[in-house]
Amino acid sequence: MSTLSVDTPQSQTRAKVVEKKGLSTAAKRRLPLLPALVFVIAVTQLPFLLTVFYSFQSWNLVRPGSRHFVGLDNYIDVFSDTTFLVALLNTVLLTVVCVFVALLLGLGLAILLDRKFFGRGVVRTLLITPFLILPAAGALLWKTTMFDPTYGLLHFVFGTDVDWLSEFPLASVMAQIVWQWTPFMMLLILAGLQSQAKDVLEAANVDGAGRWRTFVSITLPHLSRFLQLATLLGAIYIVNSFDAIFLMTQGGPGTASTNLPYYIYQRAFEGFDVGQSSAMGVIVVILTMIVATFALRLMFRTFSVNGGIK
Amino acid sequence: MTTLARRKAGPRALTAVTWVVAILFVFPLLWLILTAFKQEADAYTDPPKLFFSPTFDQIANVLKGGFLPYLSNSAFVTVLSTVLVLVLGIPAAYALSLAPVKKTSNALGFFLSTKMLPIVAAIIPLYIISQNTELLDTVWALVILYTSMNLPLAIWMMRSFFLEVPHEMIEAGRIDGANLPTLLRKIIMPVVAPGIAATALICVIFSWTEFFYAVNLTAARAGTVPVFLVGFITSEGLYWAQLSAAALLASLPVMIVGWIAQNHLVRGLSMGAVK
């Protein structure tokens, strides 16, 4: 409301009407949010509460009547299970390495694409494609035509008989995941690069700043929120990686490439051990929550959710 | 070399580098496409064969080998869950951006935090619940789960698009007595439509490619295309050419949609980030 119009009686009543309506509709305003909220709570939180409940029970699906309450036994078992610790370590390693490498590659590709050149649209289309193919298809593709020790392309290029999947299982899985996620990182960073104000870059050029200097002092700070977003989203999806491990290595050889999602899957659907796999699930959630609290706090500061509401 | 020529040589070299890097990066995929048109014998050779007489046999084999039911399951689940995400998500995004109430940021934080919960932690109850409700191995279980999987990200993305709508326009509409549906339809939708398209696209990609729920909660009846591909690792040995054909067919719908809408994709992601 501008101060000028307040003097006219008509606009005064209008303002009152708006105010009154605003108060009485506070509940109404909340209404559009409710269906989504209720749905998400029902589908994501209730199963998790059941997981907590199951985690205090000894329950194996293949032994009917085995179900009984055991308190914290499952948790004690999980922490003394060396495979669980290996899987935890693998998960951390896989997530950190894949996010970091995909981010760097994505940044490099985005910089290469952030110019006008011949065939730019085609190159961008090509580079997006690994993100668009099914991860399951990507995993099988790498397992067969890339990593096969006899007929694979890596064998042909390097001329070695290395059996990549059994000698470097975790690194092989990582290579596939990085390949799959680099385009996503590239898209986000490219969007960031293209949203840069051109006049600032020109001003830097006029002031005699070199390319490197301009990149470090202007572009990188501008990109930081895009890089953080890419890191966060990438981490959320990569920490849950299952397709690549299930299809390429089955967690092996031994437990060399077992991550937590795959290990819990094994305990649940091959061992039918509801209690133990539930306990593992709870532990994973607690660990994720600790990490996510920091991540969310960081992100809320960056994107200033409160400030965003006008 | 004249100055002009030198000035052009740098960018040209960079363009060449870009092309080489891009082709190297996408090479596995180009190889997959080539292999999909080979006979099995041409698929396993040392050195690998670049030239061969192409055939549609593998594509035909995949289509004959029961691929189509999986394809229709995927299409059904993807379309329905994306529609549900929009139906539930658009009002929520509106509430969180244009008509914010107290605790708005809490609700937004809650939605985001559900993405942080590892999906494995809920798979056992989900399996048991869907077994007891007879939703196991039906498309409905996947529709419900994919909607909840994509809804938080969609709300978050769409909220940023809604924030783009000029506040004055909405106030003016409200003063003129427009109710929420009218406001949404007449004033807000035209502004946010491209953003909603980008959001829907992301939901389509994630639903079509989802693997974990599909593998654990469906089998022969409700399996989606990623589940079809699993059949190739369990069979005796691997049929590379046929596998490549299946992988190509399974990915093609999303690839085409993604290619067509890539500008939306870039813009959608960037707006989600900026706001």
Coordinates of C-alpha atoms in Angstrom, one line a residue:
Chain A
M1 CA 0.0 0.0 0.0
S2 CA 1.4 3.3 -0.9
T3 CA 1.1 6.1 1.7
L4 CA -0.6 8.4 -0.8
S5 CA -3.7 6.3 -1.3
V6 CA -4.2 5.6 2.4
D7 CA -6.0 9.0 2.7
T8 CA -8.9 8.1 0.4
P9 CA -11.7 6.3 2.3
Q10 CA -12.2 3.8 -0.4
S11 CA -8.8 2.4 -0.3
Q12 CA -8.9 2.4 3.5
T13 CA -11.9 0.0 3.5
R14 CA -10.2 -2.0 0.9
A15 CA -7.1 -2.4 3.0
K16 CA -9.3 -3.4 5.9
V17 CA -11.0 -6.0 3.8
V18 CA -7.7 -7.5 2.8
E19 CA -6.5 -7.6 6.3
K20 CA -9.6 -9.2 7.6
K21 CA -9.5 -11.8 4.8
G22 CA -5.8 -12.4 5.5
L23 CA -6.5 -13.3 9.1
S24 CA -9.5 -15.5 8.5
T25 CA -7.7 -17.3 5.8
A26 CA -4.6 -18.2 7.7
A27 CA -5.8 -21.7 8.0
K28 CA -6.9 -21.7 4.4
R29 CA -3.5 -20.6 3.4
R30 CA -2.1 -23.7 5.0
L31 CA -4.6 -25.9 3.3
P32 CA -2.8 -26.3 -0.1
L33 CA 0.3 -27.5 1.7
L34 CA -1.5 -30.3 3.7
P35 CA -2.1 -33.0 1.0
A36 CA 1.6 -33.0 0.0
L37 CA 2.7 -32.9 3.7
V38 CA 0.4 -35.7 4.8
F39 CA 1.4 -37.8 1.8
V40 CA 5.1 -37.4 2.3
I41 CA 4.8 -38.1 6.0
A42 CA 2.7 -41.2 5.5
V43 CA 5.0 -42.7 2.8
T44 CA 8.4 -41.7 4.1
Q45 CA 8.1 -41.5 7.9
L46 CA 5.8 -44.3 8.8
P47 CA 7.9 -47.0 7.2
F48 CA 10.9 -45.6 8.9
L49 CA 9.1 -45.8 12.3
L50 CA 8.4 -49.5 11.5
T51 CA 12.1 -50.0 10.8
V52 CA 12.9 -48.7 14.2
F53 CA 10.2 -51.1 15.7
Y54 CA 11.6 -54.1 13.8
S55 CA 15.1 -53.3 14.7
F56 CA 14.4 -54.4 18.3
Q57 CA 13.2 -57.8 17.2
S58 CA 14.8 -61.0 16.2
W59 CA 12.8 -61.9 13.1
N60 CA 13.8 -64.0 10.2
L61 CA 11.3 -64.4 7.5
V62 CA 12.3 -68.0 6.6
R63 CA 11.9 -69.2 10.1
P64 CA 8.2 -68.7 11.0
G65 CA 7.5 -68.1 14.6
S66 CA 11.0 -66.8 15.2
R67 CA 9.8 -63.3 15.8
H68 CA 10.4 -62.0 19.4
F69 CA 11.6 -58.9 21.1
V70 CA 15.4 -58.8 21.8
G71 CA 16.1 -55.2 22.8
L72 CA 19.4 -53.9 21.6
D73 CA 20.9 -57.2 20.5
N74 CA 20.6 -56.4 16.8
Y75 CA 22.6 -53.2 17.3
I76 CA 25.3 -54.9 19.2
D77 CA 25.6 -57.5 16.5
V78 CA 25.7 -54.8 13.8
F79 CA 28.6 -53.0 15.4
S80 CA 30.6 -56.1 15.8
D81 CA 30.0 -57.1 12.2
T82 CA 33.1 -56.3 10.3
T83 CA 31.3 -56.4 6.9
F84 CA 29.1 -53.6 8.1
L85 CA 32.1 -51.5 8.9
V86 CA 33.7 -52.3 5.5
A87 CA 30.4 -51.3 3.8
L88 CA 30.3 -48.1 5.8
L89 CA 33.8 -47.2 4.8
N90 CA 33.1 -48.1 1.2
T91 CA 30.0 -45.9 1.2
V92 CA 31.9 -42.9 2.5
L93 CA 34.7 -43.4 0.1
L94 CA 32.5 -43.9 -2.9
T95 CA 30.3 -40.9 -2.1
V96 CA 33.2 -38.5 -1.4
V97 CA 35.3 -39.6 -4.4
C98 CA 32.5 -39.7 -6.9
V99 CA 31.0 -36.4 -5.9
F100 CA 34.4 -34.7 -6.0
V101 CA 35.6 -36.1 -9.3
A102 CA 32.2 -35.7 -11.0
L103 CA 32.1 -32.1 -9.8
L104 CA 35.6 -31.3 -11.1
L105 CA 34.9 -33.0 -14.5
G106 CA 31.5 -31.2 -14.7
L107 CA 33.2 -27.9 -14.0
G108 CA 35.7 -28.5 -16.7
L109 CA 33.1 -29.5 -19.3
A110 CA 30.8 -26.6 -18.3
I111 CA 33.7 -24.2 -18.9
L112 CA 34.4 -25.7 -22.3
L113 CA 30.7 -25.4 -23.2
D114 CA 30.3 -21.8 -21.9
R115 CA 31.4 -20.3 -25.2
K116 CA 29.9 -19.9 -28.6
F117 CA 31.4 -22.4 -31.0
F118 CA 30.6 -24.7 -33.9
G119 CA 28.3 -27.5 -32.9
R120 CA 27.8 -26.4 -29.4
G121 CA 24.2 -27.7 -29.2
V122 CA 25.3 -31.1 -30.5
V123 CA 28.2 -31.3 -28.0
R124 CA 25.9 -30.4 -25.1
T125 CA 23.3 -32.9 -26.2
L126 CA 26.1 -35.6 -26.4
L127 CA 27.4 -34.7 -22.9
I128 CA 23.9 -34.7 -21.3
T129 CA 23.2 -38.2 -22.6
P130 CA 25.0 -40.3 -19.9
F131 CA 22.6 -38.8 -17.4
L132 CA 19.6 -39.7 -19.5
I133 CA 20.4 -43.4 -20.0
L134 CA 19.2 -45.8 -17.4
P135 CA 21.8 -46.2 -14.6
A136 CA 21.1 -50.0 -14.9
A137 CA 21.9 -49.8 -18.6
G138 CA 25.0 -47.8 -17.9
A139 CA 26.2 -50.3 -15.3
L140 CA 25.8 -53.3 -17.6
L141 CA 27.4 -51.4 -20.5
W142 CA 30.5 -50.7 -18.4
K143 CA 30.6 -54.2 -17.0
T144 CA 30.5 -55.8 -20.4
T145 CA 31.9 -53.7 -23.3
M146 CA 34.2 -51.5 -21.2
F147 CA 35.7 -53.6 -18.4
D148 CA 35.7 -57.1 -19.9
P149 CA 39.3 -58.5 -19.7
T150 CA 39.2 -60.1 -23.1
Y151 CA 36.8 -58.2 -25.3
G152 CA 36.4 -54.9 -23.5
L153 CA 37.5 -51.6 -24.9
L154 CA 39.8 -50.9 -21.9
H155 CA 41.7 -54.1 -22.7
F156 CA 42.0 -52.9 -26.3
V157 CA 43.1 -49.4 -25.5
F158 CA 45.6 -50.3 -22.7
G159 CA 46.6 -53.7 -24.1
T160 CA 46.5 -55.3 -20.7
D161 CA 44.6 -58.3 -19.5
V162 CA 43.5 -56.6 -16.3
D163 CA 40.2 -57.9 -14.9
W164 CA 39.1 -54.5 -13.8
L165 CA 36.0 -55.6 -11.9
S166 CA 37.8 -58.1 -9.8
E167 CA 41.1 -56.3 -9.3
F168 CA 39.7 -52.8 -8.8
P169 CA 36.1 -53.4 -8.0
L170 CA 35.4 -50.2 -6.1
A171 CA 37.3 -48.0 -8.5
S172 CA 35.4 -49.6 -11.5
V173 CA 32.1 -48.9 -9.9
M174 CA 33.2 -45.4 -9.1
A175 CA 34.2 -44.8 -12.8
Q176 CA 30.7 -45.8 -13.9
I177 CA 29.0 -43.6 -11.3
V178 CA 31.2 -40.6 -12.1
W179 CA 30.5 -41.1 -15.8
Q180 CA 26.7 -41.1 -15.0
W181 CA 26.7 -38.1 -12.7
T182 CA 29.2 -35.8 -14.4
P183 CA 26.6 -34.5 -16.9
F184 CA 24.2 -33.6 -14.1
M185 CA 27.0 -31.6 -12.4
M186 CA 27.9 -30.0 -15.8
L187 CA 24.3 -28.9 -16.4
L188 CA 24.0 -27.3 -13.0
I189 CA 27.4 -25.5 -13.3
L190 CA 26.7 -24.5 -16.9
A191 CA 23.5 -22.9 -15.7
G192 CA 25.5 -21.0 -13.1
L193 CA 28.1 -19.9 -15.7
Q194 CA 25.4 -18.6 -18.0
S195 CA 23.6 -16.7 -15.3
Q196 CA 26.8 -14.6 -14.7
A197 CA 26.4 -10.9 -15.5
K198 CA 28.3 -10.3 -18.7
D199 CA 29.1 -6.6 -17.8
V200 CA 31.0 -7.7 -14.7
L201 CA 33.2 -10.0 -16.8
E202 CA 33.7 -7.2 -19.4
A203 CA 34.6 -4.8 -16.6
A204 CA 37.2 -7.3 -15.3
N205 CA 38.6 -7.6 -18.8
V206 CA 38.8 -3.8 -19.2
D207 CA 40.5 -3.6 -15.8
G208 CA 43.2 -5.9 -17.2
A209 CA 42.4 -9.0 -15.2
G210 CA 43.6 -12.2 -16.9
R211 CA 41.4 -15.2 -17.5
W212 CA 42.6 -17.1 -14.5
R213 CA 42.3 -14.1 -12.2
T214 CA 38.7 -13.4 -13.5
F215 CA 37.8 -17.0 -13.0
V216 CA 39.1 -17.2 -9.4
S217 CA 37.9 -13.8 -8.2
I218 CA 34.6 -13.5 -10.0
T219 CA 33.4 -16.7 -11.5
L220 CA 34.1 -19.1 -8.7
P221 CA 32.4 -17.0 -6.0
H222 CA 29.4 -16.6 -8.3
L223 CA 29.4 -20.4 -8.8
S224 CA 29.7 -21.4 -5.2
R225 CA 26.0 -21.8 -4.6
F226 CA 25.7 -23.9 -7.8
L227 CA 28.6 -26.0 -6.7
Q228 CA 27.1 -26.5 -3.3
L229 CA 23.8 -27.5 -4.7
A230 CA 25.4 -29.9 -7.1
T231 CA 27.4 -31.4 -4.2
L232 CA 24.3 -31.8 -2.1
L233 CA 22.1 -33.3 -4.7
G234 CA 24.9 -35.5 -6.1
A235 CA 25.7 -36.8 -2.6
I236 CA 22.0 -37.6 -1.8
Y237 CA 21.8 -39.7 -4.9
I238 CA 25.3 -41.2 -4.9
V239 CA 25.2 -42.3 -1.2
N240 CA 22.2 -44.5 -2.2
S241 CA 24.0 -46.1 -5.1
F242 CA 22.7 -49.5 -5.7
D243 CA 22.3 -50.2 -9.4
A244 CA 26.0 -50.1 -10.2
I245 CA 27.1 -52.4 -7.4
F246 CA 24.2 -54.8 -7.8
L247 CA 24.7 -55.2 -11.6
M248 CA 28.5 -54.8 -11.9
T249 CA 30.2 -56.5 -8.9
Q250 CA 27.4 -57.9 -6.6
G251 CA 29.4 -56.2 -3.8
G252 CA 32.4 -58.4 -4.5
P253 CA 34.9 -59.9 -4.8
G254 CA 34.2 -60.7 -1.2
T255 CA 33.0 -57.5 0.3
A256 CA 35.4 -55.2 -1.6
S257 CA 32.7 -53.2 -3.3
T258 CA 29.9 -53.7 -0.8
N259 CA 28.2 -50.4 0.2
L260 CA 25.6 -49.9 2.9
P261 CA 22.6 -50.0 0.5
Y262 CA 23.8 -53.2 -1.0
Y263 CA 24.7 -54.8 2.3
I264 CA 21.3 -54.0 3.8
Y265 CA 19.7 -55.4 0.7
Q266 CA 21.7 -58.6 1.1
R267 CA 20.8 -59.1 4.7
A268 CA 17.1 -58.3 4.0
F269 CA 16.4 -60.1 0.7
E270 CA 19.0 -62.9 0.7
G271 CA 19.3 -63.4 4.4
F272 CA 15.7 -62.5 5.2
D273 CA 16.9 -61.1 8.5
V274 CA 14.4 -58.4 9.2
G275 CA 15.7 -57.5 12.6
Q276 CA 19.4 -57.0 11.7
S277 CA 18.8 -55.3 8.5
S278 CA 16.4 -52.9 10.2
A279 CA 19.0 -52.1 12.9
M280 CA 21.5 -51.3 10.1
G281 CA 18.9 -49.1 8.4
V282 CA 18.4 -47.2 11.7
I283 CA 22.1 -46.7 12.1
V284 CA 22.5 -45.5 8.5
V285 CA 19.7 -43.0 9.1
I286 CA 21.3 -41.7 12.3
L287 CA 24.6 -41.3 10.5
T288 CA 23.0 -39.6 7.5
M289 CA 21.1 -37.3 9.8
I290 CA 24.3 -36.1 11.5
V291 CA 25.9 -35.4 8.1
A292 CA 22.7 -33.9 6.7
T293 CA 22.2 -31.6 9.6
F294 CA 25.4 -29.9 8.7
A295 CA 24.6 -30.0 5.0
L296 CA 21.2 -28.5 5.5
R297 CA 22.4 -25.8 7.7
L298 CA 25.0 -24.9 5.2
M299 CA 22.4 -24.9 2.4
F300 CA 19.8 -22.9 4.3
R301 CA 22.5 -20.3 4.9
T302 CA 23.5 -20.2 1.3
F303 CA 20.1 -20.1 -0.2
S304 CA 18.6 -18.2 2.8
V305 CA 15.2 -19.9 2.7
N306 CA 13.7 -17.4 5.1
G307 CA 15.0 -14.4 3.1
G308 CA 13.6 -15.9 0.0
I309 CA 10.0 -15.5 1.1
K310 CA 9.0 -12.1 0.1
Chain B
M1 CA 50.3 -15.2 -39.1
T2 CA 48.2 -12.1 -39.0
T3 CA 46.8 -10.9 -35.7
L4 CA 43.3 -11.8 -36.8
A5 CA 44.3 -15.3 -37.7
R6 CA 46.1 -15.7 -34.4
R7 CA 43.0 -14.4 -32.6
K8 CA 40.9 -17.1 -34.3
A9 CA 43.4 -19.9 -33.8
G10 CA 43.0 -20.0 -30.0
P11 CA 39.2 -20.5 -30.0
R12 CA 39.5 -23.0 -32.8
A13 CA 41.9 -25.1 -30.9
L14 CA 39.6 -24.9 -27.9
T15 CA 36.6 -26.0 -30.0
A16 CA 38.6 -29.0 -31.3
V17 CA 39.6 -29.9 -27.7
T18 CA 35.9 -29.6 -26.6
W19 CA 34.8 -31.9 -29.4
V20 CA 37.5 -34.5 -28.7
V21 CA 36.7 -34.5 -25.0
A22 CA 33.0 -34.7 -25.6
I23 CA 33.3 -37.7 -28.0
L24 CA 35.7 -39.5 -25.6
F25 CA 33.3 -38.9 -22.7
V26 CA 30.3 -40.2 -24.7
F27 CA 32.3 -43.0 -26.4
P28 CA 30.9 -45.8 -24.2
L29 CA 27.4 -44.8 -25.2
L30 CA 28.3 -44.6 -28.9
W31 CA 29.8 -48.1 -28.5
L32 CA 26.6 -49.3 -26.9
I33 CA 24.6 -48.0 -29.9
L34 CA 27.0 -49.7 -32.4
T35 CA 26.8 -53.0 -30.4
A36 CA 23.0 -52.9 -30.5
F37 CA 23.2 -53.4 -34.3
K38 CA 25.7 -56.2 -34.3
Q39 CA 25.3 -59.9 -34.5
E40 CA 26.5 -61.6 -31.2
A41 CA 29.6 -62.9 -33.0
D42 CA 30.6 -59.4 -34.0
A43 CA 30.1 -58.2 -30.4
Y44 CA 32.9 -60.3 -29.0
T45 CA 36.0 -59.8 -31.0
D46 CA 39.6 -58.9 -30.2
P47 CA 40.3 -56.2 -31.4
P48 CA 36.8 -54.8 -31.2
K49 CA 35.0 -54.4 -34.6
L50 CA 34.2 -50.9 -35.7
F51 CA 32.9 -52.0 -39.1
F52 CA 30.3 -54.7 -39.6
S53 CA 27.1 -55.3 -41.4
P54 CA 24.4 -53.8 -39.2
T55 CA 21.3 -55.8 -38.3
F56 CA 18.0 -55.1 -36.5
D57 CA 18.0 -58.7 -35.3
Q58 CA 18.8 -57.8 -31.7
I59 CA 16.2 -55.1 -31.5
A60 CA 13.7 -57.5 -32.9
N61 CA 14.8 -60.2 -30.4
V62 CA 14.4 -57.8 -27.4
L63 CA 10.9 -56.8 -28.6
K64 CA 9.9 -60.4 -29.1
G65 CA 11.5 -61.4 -25.7
G66 CA 8.8 -59.9 -23.6
F67 CA 10.1 -56.3 -23.4
L68 CA 6.8 -54.5 -24.1
P69 CA 5.0 -55.3 -20.8
Y70 CA 7.9 -53.8 -18.9
L71 CA 7.8 -50.8 -21.2
S72 CA 4.1 -50.2 -20.6
N73 CA 4.6 -50.7 -16.8
S74 CA 7.3 -48.0 -16.9
A75 CA 5.2 -45.6 -18.9
F76 CA 2.2 -46.1 -16.6
V77 CA 4.2 -45.6 -13.4
T78 CA 6.2 -42.7 -14.8
V79 CA 3.2 -40.7 -16.1
L80 CA 0.9 -41.4 -13.2
S81 CA 3.5 -40.6 -10.5
T82 CA 4.5 -37.4 -12.3
V83 CA 0.9 -36.2 -12.6
L84 CA 0.4 -37.0 -8.9
V85 CA 3.6 -35.0 -8.0
L86 CA 2.2 -32.0 -9.9
V87 CA -1.3 -32.3 -8.4
L88 CA 0.1 -32.5 -4.8
G89 CA 3.2 -30.3 -5.4
I90 CA 1.8 -27.2 -7.2
P91 CA -0.5 -26.2 -4.3
A92 CA 2.2 -26.9 -1.8
A93 CA 4.8 -24.9 -3.8
Y94 CA 2.2 -22.1 -3.9
A95 CA 1.7 -22.2 -0.2
L96 CA 5.4 -22.2 0.4
S97 CA 6.2 -19.3 -1.9
L98 CA 3.3 -16.9 -2.5
A99 CA 1.1 -17.4 0.5
P100 CA 3.6 -18.2 3.2
V101 CA 2.4 -18.9 6.7
K102 CA 4.3 -19.3 9.9
K103 CA 6.6 -22.4 10.0
T104 CA 6.9 -22.3 6.2
S105 CA 10.6 -22.8 6.3
N106 CA 10.1 -25.7 8.7
A107 CA 7.8 -27.4 6.1
L108 CA 10.3 -26.7 3.4
G109 CA 13.1 -28.1 5.5
F110 CA 11.1 -31.2 6.3
F111 CA 10.5 -31.9 2.6
L112 CA 14.2 -31.5 1.9
S113 CA 15.2 -33.6 4.8
T114 CA 13.1 -36.6 3.5
K115 CA 15.5 -36.7 0.6
M116 CA 18.3 -37.3 3.0
L117 CA 16.7 -40.4 4.5
P118 CA 18.5 -43.4 2.8
I119 CA 15.8 -45.4 0.9
V120 CA 17.3 -48.7 2.1
A121 CA 16.3 -47.8 5.7
A122 CA 12.6 -48.1 4.8
I123 CA 12.7 -51.0 2.3
I124 CA 11.8 -53.8 4.7
P125 CA 8.7 -52.2 6.1
L126 CA 7.7 -51.2 2.6
Y127 CA 8.1 -54.8 1.4
I128 CA 6.1 -56.1 4.3
I129 CA 3.4 -53.4 4.0
S130 CA 3.0 -53.9 0.3
Q131 CA 2.8 -57.7 0.9
N132 CA 0.1 -57.3 3.4
T133 CA -1.9 -54.8 1.3
E134 CA -1.4 -57.0 -1.8
L135 CA 0.4 -54.2 -3.5
L136 CA 3.5 -56.2 -3.9
D137 CA 4.4 -56.6 -7.6
T138 CA 1.8 -54.1 -8.7
V139 CA 2.4 -50.8 -10.4
W140 CA 0.5 -49.0 -7.6
A141 CA 3.2 -49.6 -5.1
L142 CA 5.7 -47.9 -7.5
V143 CA 3.3 -45.1 -8.3
I144 CA 3.0 -44.2 -4.6
L145 CA 6.7 -44.6 -3.9
Y146 CA 7.9 -42.6 -6.9
T147 CA 5.4 -39.8 -6.1
S148 CA 6.9 -39.5 -2.6
M149 CA 10.4 -39.8 -3.9
N150 CA 10.0 -36.9 -6.4
L151 CA 7.6 -34.7 -4.5
P152 CA 10.1 -33.0 -2.2
L153 CA 12.5 -32.0 -5.0
A154 CA 9.6 -31.0 -7.2
I155 CA 8.1 -28.7 -4.5
W156 CA 11.5 -27.2 -3.9
M157 CA 12.1 -26.5 -7.6
M158 CA 8.5 -25.2 -8.3
R159 CA 8.7 -23.0 -5.2
S160 CA 11.6 -21.1 -6.8
F161 CA 9.6 -20.6 -10.0
F162 CA 6.6 -19.3 -8.0
L163 CA 8.8 -16.8 -6.4
E164 CA 9.4 -15.3 -9.8
V165 CA 5.7 -14.3 -10.1
P166 CA 5.5 -10.5 -9.4
H167 CA 3.8 -10.1 -6.0
E168 CA 1.8 -7.1 -7.2
M169 CA 0.0 -9.2 -9.8
I170 CA -1.2 -11.6 -7.1
E171 CA -2.2 -8.9 -4.7
A172 CA -4.2 -7.2 -7.4
G173 CA -6.0 -10.4 -8.3
R174 CA -6.7 -11.1 -4.6
I175 CA -8.2 -7.6 -4.1
D176 CA -10.4 -8.2 -7.1
G177 CA -11.8 -11.2 -5.2
A178 CA -10.2 -14.0 -7.1
N179 CA -10.1 -17.3 -5.2
L180 CA -7.1 -19.6 -5.2
P181 CA -8.1 -21.8 -8.2
T182 CA -8.7 -18.7 -10.3
L183 CA -5.5 -17.0 -9.1
L184 CA -3.5 -20.1 -10.0
R185 CA -5.2 -20.5 -13.4
K186 CA -5.3 -17.0 -14.6
I187 CA -2.3 -15.2 -13.1
I188 CA 0.3 -17.7 -11.7
M189 CA 0.2 -20.6 -14.2
P190 CA 1.2 -18.6 -17.3
V191 CA 4.3 -17.4 -15.5
V192 CA 5.4 -20.7 -13.9
A193 CA 4.4 -23.1 -16.7
P194 CA 8.0 -23.5 -18.1
G195 CA 9.3 -24.1 -14.7
I196 CA 6.6 -26.7 -14.0
A197 CA 7.5 -28.4 -17.3
A198 CA 11.2 -28.6 -16.2
T199 CA 10.1 -30.1 -12.9
A200 CA 7.9 -32.6 -14.6
L201 CA 10.8 -33.6 -16.8
I202 CA 13.1 -34.2 -13.8
C203 CA 10.4 -36.4 -12.2
V204 CA 10.0 -38.4 -15.5
I205 CA 13.8 -39.0 -15.6
F206 CA 14.0 -40.1 -12.0
S207 CA 10.9 -42.3 -12.2
W208 CA 11.9 -44.0 -15.5
T209 CA 15.4 -44.8 -14.3
E210 CA 14.6 -45.8 -10.7
F211 CA 16.0 -49.2 -9.8
F212 CA 16.0 -50.0 -6.1
Y213 CA 12.3 -49.9 -5.4
A214 CA 11.5 -51.6 -8.7
V215 CA 13.9 -54.5 -8.2
N216 CA 12.8 -55.1 -4.6
L217 CA 9.1 -54.6 -4.9
T218 CA 8.2 -55.9 -8.4
A219 CA 8.8 -59.0 -10.4
A220 CA 7.3 -60.5 -13.5
R221 CA 3.9 -58.7 -13.3
A222 CA 4.8 -55.1 -12.5
G223 CA 8.5 -55.0 -13.5
T224 CA 9.7 -51.8 -15.1
V225 CA 12.4 -51.5 -17.8
P226 CA 15.3 -51.5 -15.4
V227 CA 14.0 -54.8 -14.0
F228 CA 14.0 -56.2 -17.5
L229 CA 17.7 -55.5 -17.8
V230 CA 18.4 -57.5 -14.6
G231 CA 17.4 -60.6 -16.6
F232 CA 20.6 -60.2 -18.5
I233 CA 23.0 -60.8 -15.6
T234 CA 21.1 -63.8 -14.3
S235 CA 21.0 -65.6 -17.6
E236 CA 23.8 -67.9 -18.6
G237 CA 26.6 -65.7 -19.8
L238 CA 25.8 -62.3 -21.3
Y239 CA 24.5 -61.7 -24.7
W240 CA 26.2 -58.3 -25.4
A241 CA 24.6 -57.4 -28.6
Q242 CA 21.1 -58.2 -27.3
L243 CA 21.9 -56.5 -24.0
S244 CA 23.0 -53.4 -25.8
A245 CA 19.8 -53.4 -27.9
A246 CA 17.7 -53.7 -24.7
A247 CA 19.7 -51.0 -22.9
L248 CA 19.2 -48.7 -25.9
L249 CA 15.5 -49.4 -26.2
A250 CA 15.0 -49.0 -22.4
S251 CA 16.8 -45.6 -22.4
L252 CA 15.5 -44.2 -25.6
P253 CA 12.2 -42.6 -24.3
V254 CA 14.0 -40.6 -21.6
M255 CA 16.8 -39.8 -24.0
I256 CA 14.5 -38.3 -26.5
V257 CA 12.5 -36.4 -24.0
G258 CA 15.7 -35.1 -22.4
W259 CA 17.2 -34.0 -25.7
I260 CA 14.1 -32.1 -26.8
A261 CA 13.7 -30.4 -23.4
Q262 CA 17.4 -29.8 -22.5
N263 CA 17.0 -26.0 -22.5
H264 CA 14.1 -26.4 -20.0
L265 CA 16.4 -28.7 -18.0
V266 CA 19.2 -26.2 -17.7
R267 CA 16.9 -23.3 -16.9
G268 CA 14.9 -25.3 -14.4
L269 CA 18.0 -26.5 -12.6
S270 CA 19.5 -23.0 -12.6
M271 CA 16.4 -21.4 -11.2
G272 CA 16.2 -24.0 -8.5
A273 CA 19.7 -23.1 -7.5
V274 CA 19.5 -19.3 -7.7
K275 CA 16.4 -18.9 -5.6

